Amino acid sequence: MPVAPFLLSLEIALAATALAGVVGVPVAALLARRRFLGREALDALLSVPLVLPPTVLGYFLLVVIGRRGVIGRAYEAVTGAPLVFTVKAAVLAAAASSLPLVVKFGRAAFAGVDRDVVLAARTLGASPLRAFRTVELPLAARGLVAALALAFARALGEFGATLMVAGDLPGVTQTASMAIYDAAIAGREHDANALVLVLASLSFGALYVTNRLALGHAPRE
């Protein structure tokens, strides 16, 4: 089994999950706890990657982080090198694909927190930030971990958007999903089967963790 693409996929998935968590958890809390004009429109906008063809998402990213894009130009001005066709671009693609899962499931996790408990903490003198950090976040933790597990599984198997912005460069940006495609095209069934088995097992594990955590919130019959 080609090990390098698998290790790169793990690296990208972990980084993308962390990035999606840093961005998605605060947004999920905002959507769950605050009413403001355009709240549902923002939720819908952040959910668009779930229904877009991966190549369309990849094209949008290419417009933003490509050499003519705002972020791409700024990155190249600072580093002297383009952002596209790098591991960083692959991380951004995977994060964009998995962010909606963090927002959707994270919002549900925060919405399930008893508001009276948070208000009690505020009454006892806790600041909004302290109440969020010490009360609300721990109570929503199981749901947030489930959201991050799903995001990791999604990022691990990302293909289309990553191919658009990072390419399929063996030893550089070739992920396990791309290695499976290349192996299948080349007739290397042994390599393809091995990678498929590993990725499927990891995805199953992530879904199992998600289900177990979700059952922790469900009422017992």
JSON list of N, CA and C in Angstrom, two decimals, residues 69-104:
[
{"chain": "A", "resi": 69, "resn": "GLY", "atom": "N", "xyz": [-6.46, 35.55, -7.34]},
{"chain": "A", "resi": 69, "resn": "GLY", "atom": "CA", "xyz": [-7.39, 35.76, -6.25]},
{"chain": "A", "resi": 69, "resn": "GLY", "atom": "C", "xyz": [-6.83, 36.68, -5.17]},
{"chain": "A", "resi": 70, "resn": "VAL", "atom": "N", "xyz": [-7.72, 37.21, -4.35]},
{"chain": "A", "resi": 70, "resn": "VAL", "atom": "CA", "xyz": [-7.30, 38.14, -3.29]},
{"chain": "A", "resi": 70, "resn": "VAL", "atom": "C", "xyz": [-6.34, 37.47, -2.32]},
{"chain": "A", "resi": 71, "resn": "ILE", "atom": "N", "xyz": [-6.73, 36.30, -1.82]},
{"chain": "A", "resi": 71, "resn": "ILE", "atom": "CA", "xyz": [-5.87, 35.60, -0.86]},
{"chain": "A", "resi": 71, "resn": "ILE", "atom": "C", "xyz": [-4.62, 35.08, -1.55]},
{"chain": "A", "resi": 72, "resn": "GLY", "atom": "N", "xyz": [-4.78, 34.57, -2.75]},
{"chain": "A", "resi": 72, "resn": "GLY", "atom": "CA", "xyz": [-3.63, 34.04, -3.49]},
{"chain": "A", "resi": 72, "resn": "GLY", "atom": "C", "xyz": [-2.58, 35.09, -3.76]},
{"chain": "A", "resi": 73, "resn": "ARG", "atom": "N", "xyz": [-3.02, 36.29, -4.17]},
{"chain": "A", "resi": 73, "resn": "ARG", "atom": "CA", "xyz": [-2.07, 37.37, -4.43]},
{"chain": "A", "resi": 73, "resn": "ARG", "atom": "C", "xyz": [-1.37, 37.82, -3.15]},
{"chain": "A", "resi": 74, "resn": "ALA", "atom": "N", "xyz": [-2.14, 37.93, -2.07]},
{"chain": "A", "resi": 74, "resn": "ALA", "atom": "CA", "xyz": [-1.55, 38.35, -0.79]},
{"chain": "A", "resi": 74, "resn": "ALA", "atom": "C", "xyz": [-0.53, 37.32, -0.31]},
{"chain": "A", "resi": 75, "resn": "TYR", "atom": "N", "xyz": [-0.88, 36.03, -0.44]},
{"chain": "A", "resi": 75, "resn": "TYR", "atom": "CA", "xyz": [0.03, 34.97, 0.00]},
{"chain": "A", "resi": 75, "resn": "TYR", "atom": "C", "xyz": [1.32, 35.00, -0.81]},
{"chain": "A", "resi": 76, "resn": "GLU", "atom": "N", "xyz": [1.19, 35.16, -2.12]},
{"chain": "A", "resi": 76, "resn": "GLU", "atom": "CA", "xyz": [2.38, 35.16, -2.97]},
{"chain": "A", "resi": 76, "resn": "GLU", "atom": "C", "xyz": [3.23, 36.40, -2.73]},
{"chain": "A", "resi": 77, "resn": "ALA", "atom": "N", "xyz": [2.58, 37.52, -2.40]},
{"chain": "A", "resi": 77, "resn": "ALA", "atom": "CA", "xyz": [3.34, 38.74, -2.11]},
{"chain": "A", "resi": 77, "resn": "ALA", "atom": "C", "xyz": [4.19, 38.58, -0.86]},
{"chain": "A", "resi": 78, "resn": "VAL", "atom": "N", "xyz": [3.68, 37.81, 0.11]},
{"chain": "A", "resi": 78, "resn": "VAL", "atom": "CA", "xyz": [4.39, 37.62, 1.37]},
{"chain": "A", "resi": 78, "resn": "VAL", "atom": "C", "xyz": [5.45, 36.53, 1.26]},
{"chain": "A", "resi": 79, "resn": "THR", "atom": "N", "xyz": [5.09, 35.42, 0.62]},
{"chain": "A", "resi": 79, "resn": "THR", "atom": "CA", "xyz": [5.98, 34.25, 0.60]},
{"chain": "A", "resi": 79, "resn": "THR", "atom": "C", "xyz": [6.82, 34.15, -0.67]},
{"chain": "A", "resi": 80, "resn": "GLY", "atom": "N", "xyz": [6.37, 34.80, -1.73]},
{"chain": "A", "resi": 80, "resn": "GLY", "atom": "CA", "xyz": [7.08, 34.70, -3.00]},
{"chain": "A", "resi": 80, "resn": "GLY", "atom": "C", "xyz": [6.74, 33.46, -3.79]},
{"chain": "A", "resi": 81, "resn": "ALA", "atom": "N", "xyz": [5.79, 32.67, -3.30]},
{"chain": "A", "resi": 81, "resn": "ALA", "atom": "CA", "xyz": [5.39, 31.43, -3.98]},
{"chain": "A", "resi": 81, "resn": "ALA", "atom": "C", "xyz": [3.87, 31.37, -4.04]},
{"chain": "A", "resi": 82, "resn": "PRO", "atom": "N", "xyz": [3.31, 30.73, -5.07]},
{"chain": "A", "resi": 82, "resn": "PRO", "atom": "CA", "xyz": [1.85, 30.62, -5.16]},
{"chain": "A", "resi": 82, "resn": "PRO", "atom": "C", "xyz": [1.29, 29.68, -4.10]},
{"chain": "A", "resi": 83, "resn": "LEU", "atom": "N", "xyz": [0.04, 29.92, -3.73]},
{"chain": "A", "resi": 83, "resn": "LEU", "atom": "CA", "xyz": [-0.62, 29.07, -2.74]},
{"chain": "A", "resi": 83, "resn": "LEU", "atom": "C", "xyz": [-1.19, 27.80, -3.35]},
{"chain": "A", "resi": 84, "resn": "VAL", "atom": "N", "xyz": [-1.62, 27.89, -4.62]},
{"chain": "A", "resi": 84, "resn": "VAL", "atom": "CA", "xyz": [-2.21, 26.72, -5.26]},
{"chain": "A", "resi": 84, "resn": "VAL", "atom": "C", "xyz": [-1.15, 25.65, -5.51]},
{"chain": "A", "resi": 85, "resn": "PHE", "atom": "N", "xyz": [-1.62, 24.41, -5.60]},
{"chain": "A", "resi": 85, "resn": "PHE", "atom": "CA", "xyz": [-0.76, 23.24, -5.81]},
{"chain": "A", "resi": 85, "resn": "PHE", "atom": "C", "xyz": [0.23, 23.05, -4.67]},
{"chain": "A", "resi": 86, "resn": "THR", "atom": "N", "xyz": [-0.26, 23.34, -3.45]},
{"chain": "A", "resi": 86, "resn": "THR", "atom": "CA", "xyz": [0.51, 23.09, -2.24]},
{"chain": "A", "resi": 86, "resn": "THR", "atom": "C", "xyz": [-0.36, 22.33, -1.25]},
{"chain": "A", "resi": 87, "resn": "VAL", "atom": "N", "xyz": [0.27, 21.81, -0.20]},
{"chain": "A", "resi": 87, "resn": "VAL", "atom": "CA", "xyz": [-0.49, 21.13, 0.85]},
{"chain": "A", "resi": 87, "resn": "VAL", "atom": "C", "xyz": [-1.42, 22.11, 1.56]},
{"chain": "A", "resi": 88, "resn": "LYS", "atom": "N", "xyz": [-0.99, 23.35, 1.70]},
{"chain": "A", "resi": 88, "resn": "LYS", "atom": "CA", "xyz": [-1.85, 24.36, 2.34]},
{"chain": "A", "resi": 88, "resn": "LYS", "atom": "C", "xyz": [-3.15, 24.53, 1.56]},
{"chain": "A", "resi": 89, "resn": "ALA", "atom": "N", "xyz": [-3.06, 24.53, 0.25]},
{"chain": "A", "resi": 89, "resn": "ALA", "atom": "CA", "xyz": [-4.27, 24.64, -0.57]},
{"chain": "A", "resi": 89, "resn": "ALA", "atom": "C", "xyz": [-5.18, 23.43, -0.35]},
{"chain": "A", "resi": 90, "resn": "ALA", "atom": "N", "xyz": [-4.57, 22.25, -0.21]},
{"chain": "A", "resi": 90, "resn": "ALA", "atom": "CA", "xyz": [-5.36, 21.05, 0.05]},
{"chain": "A", "resi": 90, "resn": "ALA", "atom": "C", "xyz": [-6.07, 21.14, 1.40]},
{"chain": "A", "resi": 91, "resn": "VAL", "atom": "N", "xyz": [-5.39, 21.70, 2.39]},
{"chain": "A", "resi": 91, "resn": "VAL", "atom": "CA", "xyz": [-6.01, 21.89, 3.71]},
{"chain": "A", "resi": 91, "resn": "VAL", "atom": "C", "xyz": [-7.20, 22.83, 3.61]},
{"chain": "A", "resi": 92, "resn": "LEU", "atom": "N", "xyz": [-7.04, 23.92, 2.88]},
{"chain": "A", "resi": 92, "resn": "LEU", "atom": "CA", "xyz": [-8.14, 24.87, 2.72]},
{"chain": "A", "resi": 92, "resn": "LEU", "atom": "C", "xyz": [-9.34, 24.22, 2.02]},
{"chain": "A", "resi": 93, "resn": "ALA", "atom": "N", "xyz": [-9.07, 23.41, 1.01]},
{"chain": "A", "resi": 93, "resn": "ALA", "atom": "CA", "xyz": [-10.15, 22.72, 0.30]},
{"chain": "A", "resi": 93, "resn": "ALA", "atom": "C", "xyz": [-10.89, 21.75, 1.21]},
{"chain": "A", "resi": 94, "resn": "ALA", "atom": "N", "xyz": [-10.13, 20.98, 1.98]},
{"chain": "A", "resi": 94, "resn": "ALA", "atom": "CA", "xyz": [-10.75, 20.02, 2.90]},
{"chain": "A", "resi": 94, "resn": "ALA", "atom": "C", "xyz": [-11.51, 20.74, 4.01]},
{"chain": "A", "resi": 95, "resn": "ALA", "atom": "N", "xyz": [-10.97, 21.85, 4.49]},
{"chain": "A", "resi": 95, "resn": "ALA", "atom": "CA", "xyz": [-11.65, 22.62, 5.53]},
{"chain": "A", "resi": 95, "resn": "ALA", "atom": "C", "xyz": [-12.95, 23.21, 5.02]},
{"chain": "A", "resi": 96, "resn": "ALA", "atom": "N", "xyz": [-12.93, 23.73, 3.79]},
{"chain": "A", "resi": 96, "resn": "ALA", "atom": "CA", "xyz": [-14.14, 24.30, 3.21]},
{"chain": "A", "resi": 96, "resn": "ALA", "atom": "C", "xyz": [-15.22, 23.23, 3.03]},
{"chain": "A", "resi": 97, "resn": "SER", "atom": "N", "xyz": [-14.80, 22.01, 2.71]},
{"chain": "A", "resi": 97, "resn": "SER", "atom": "CA", "xyz": [-15.75, 20.92, 2.52]},
{"chain": "A", "resi": 97, "resn": "SER", "atom": "C", "xyz": [-16.36, 20.44, 3.83]},
{"chain": "A", "resi": 98, "resn": "SER", "atom": "N", "xyz": [-15.57, 20.49, 4.90]},
{"chain": "A", "resi": 98, "resn": "SER", "atom": "CA", "xyz": [-16.03, 19.95, 6.19]},
{"chain": "A", "resi": 98, "resn": "SER", "atom": "C", "xyz": [-16.63, 21.00, 7.11]},
{"chain": "A", "resi": 99, "resn": "LEU", "atom": "N", "xyz": [-16.39, 22.28, 6.84]},
{"chain": "A", "resi": 99, "resn": "LEU", "atom": "CA", "xyz": [-16.92, 23.34, 7.70]},
{"chain": "A", "resi": 99, "resn": "LEU", "atom": "C", "xyz": [-18.43, 23.27, 7.89]},
{"chain": "A", "resi": 100, "resn": "PRO", "atom": "N", "xyz": [-19.23, 23.01, 6.85]},
{"chain": "A", "resi": 100, "resn": "PRO", "atom": "CA", "xyz": [-20.69, 22.95, 7.06]},
{"chain": "A", "resi": 100, "resn": "PRO", "atom": "C", "xyz": [-21.11, 21.91, 8.09]},
{"chain": "A", "resi": 101, "resn": "LEU", "atom": "N", "xyz": [-20.39, 20.80, 8.17]},
{"chain": "A", "resi": 101, "resn": "LEU", "atom": "CA", "xyz": [-20.74, 19.78, 9.16]},
{"chain": "A", "resi": 101, "resn": "LEU", "atom": "C", "xyz": [-20.50, 20.28, 10.57]},
{"chain": "A", "resi": 102, "resn": "VAL", "atom": "N", "xyz": [-19.41, 21.00, 10.78]},
{"chain": "A", "resi": 102, "resn": "VAL", "atom": "CA", "xyz": [-19.12, 21.56, 12.10]},
{"chain": "A", "resi": 102, "resn": "VAL", "atom": "C", "xyz": [-20.20, 22.57, 12.48]},
{"chain": "A", "resi": 103, "resn": "VAL", "atom": "N", "xyz": [-20.58, 23.42, 11.53]},
{"chain": "A", "resi": 103, "resn": "VAL", "atom": "CA", "xyz": [-21.58, 24.45, 11.81]},
{"chain": "A", "resi": 103, "resn": "VAL", "atom": "C", "xyz": [-22.94, 23.81, 12.09]},
{"chain": "A", "resi": 104, "resn": "LYS", "atom": "N", "xyz": [-23.36, 22.88, 11.25]},
{"chain": "A", "resi": 104, "resn": "LYS", "atom": "CA", "xyz": [-24.68, 22.26, 11.40]},
{"chain": "A", "resi": 104, "resn": "LYS", "atom": "C", "xyz": [-24.80, 21.49, 12.71]}
]
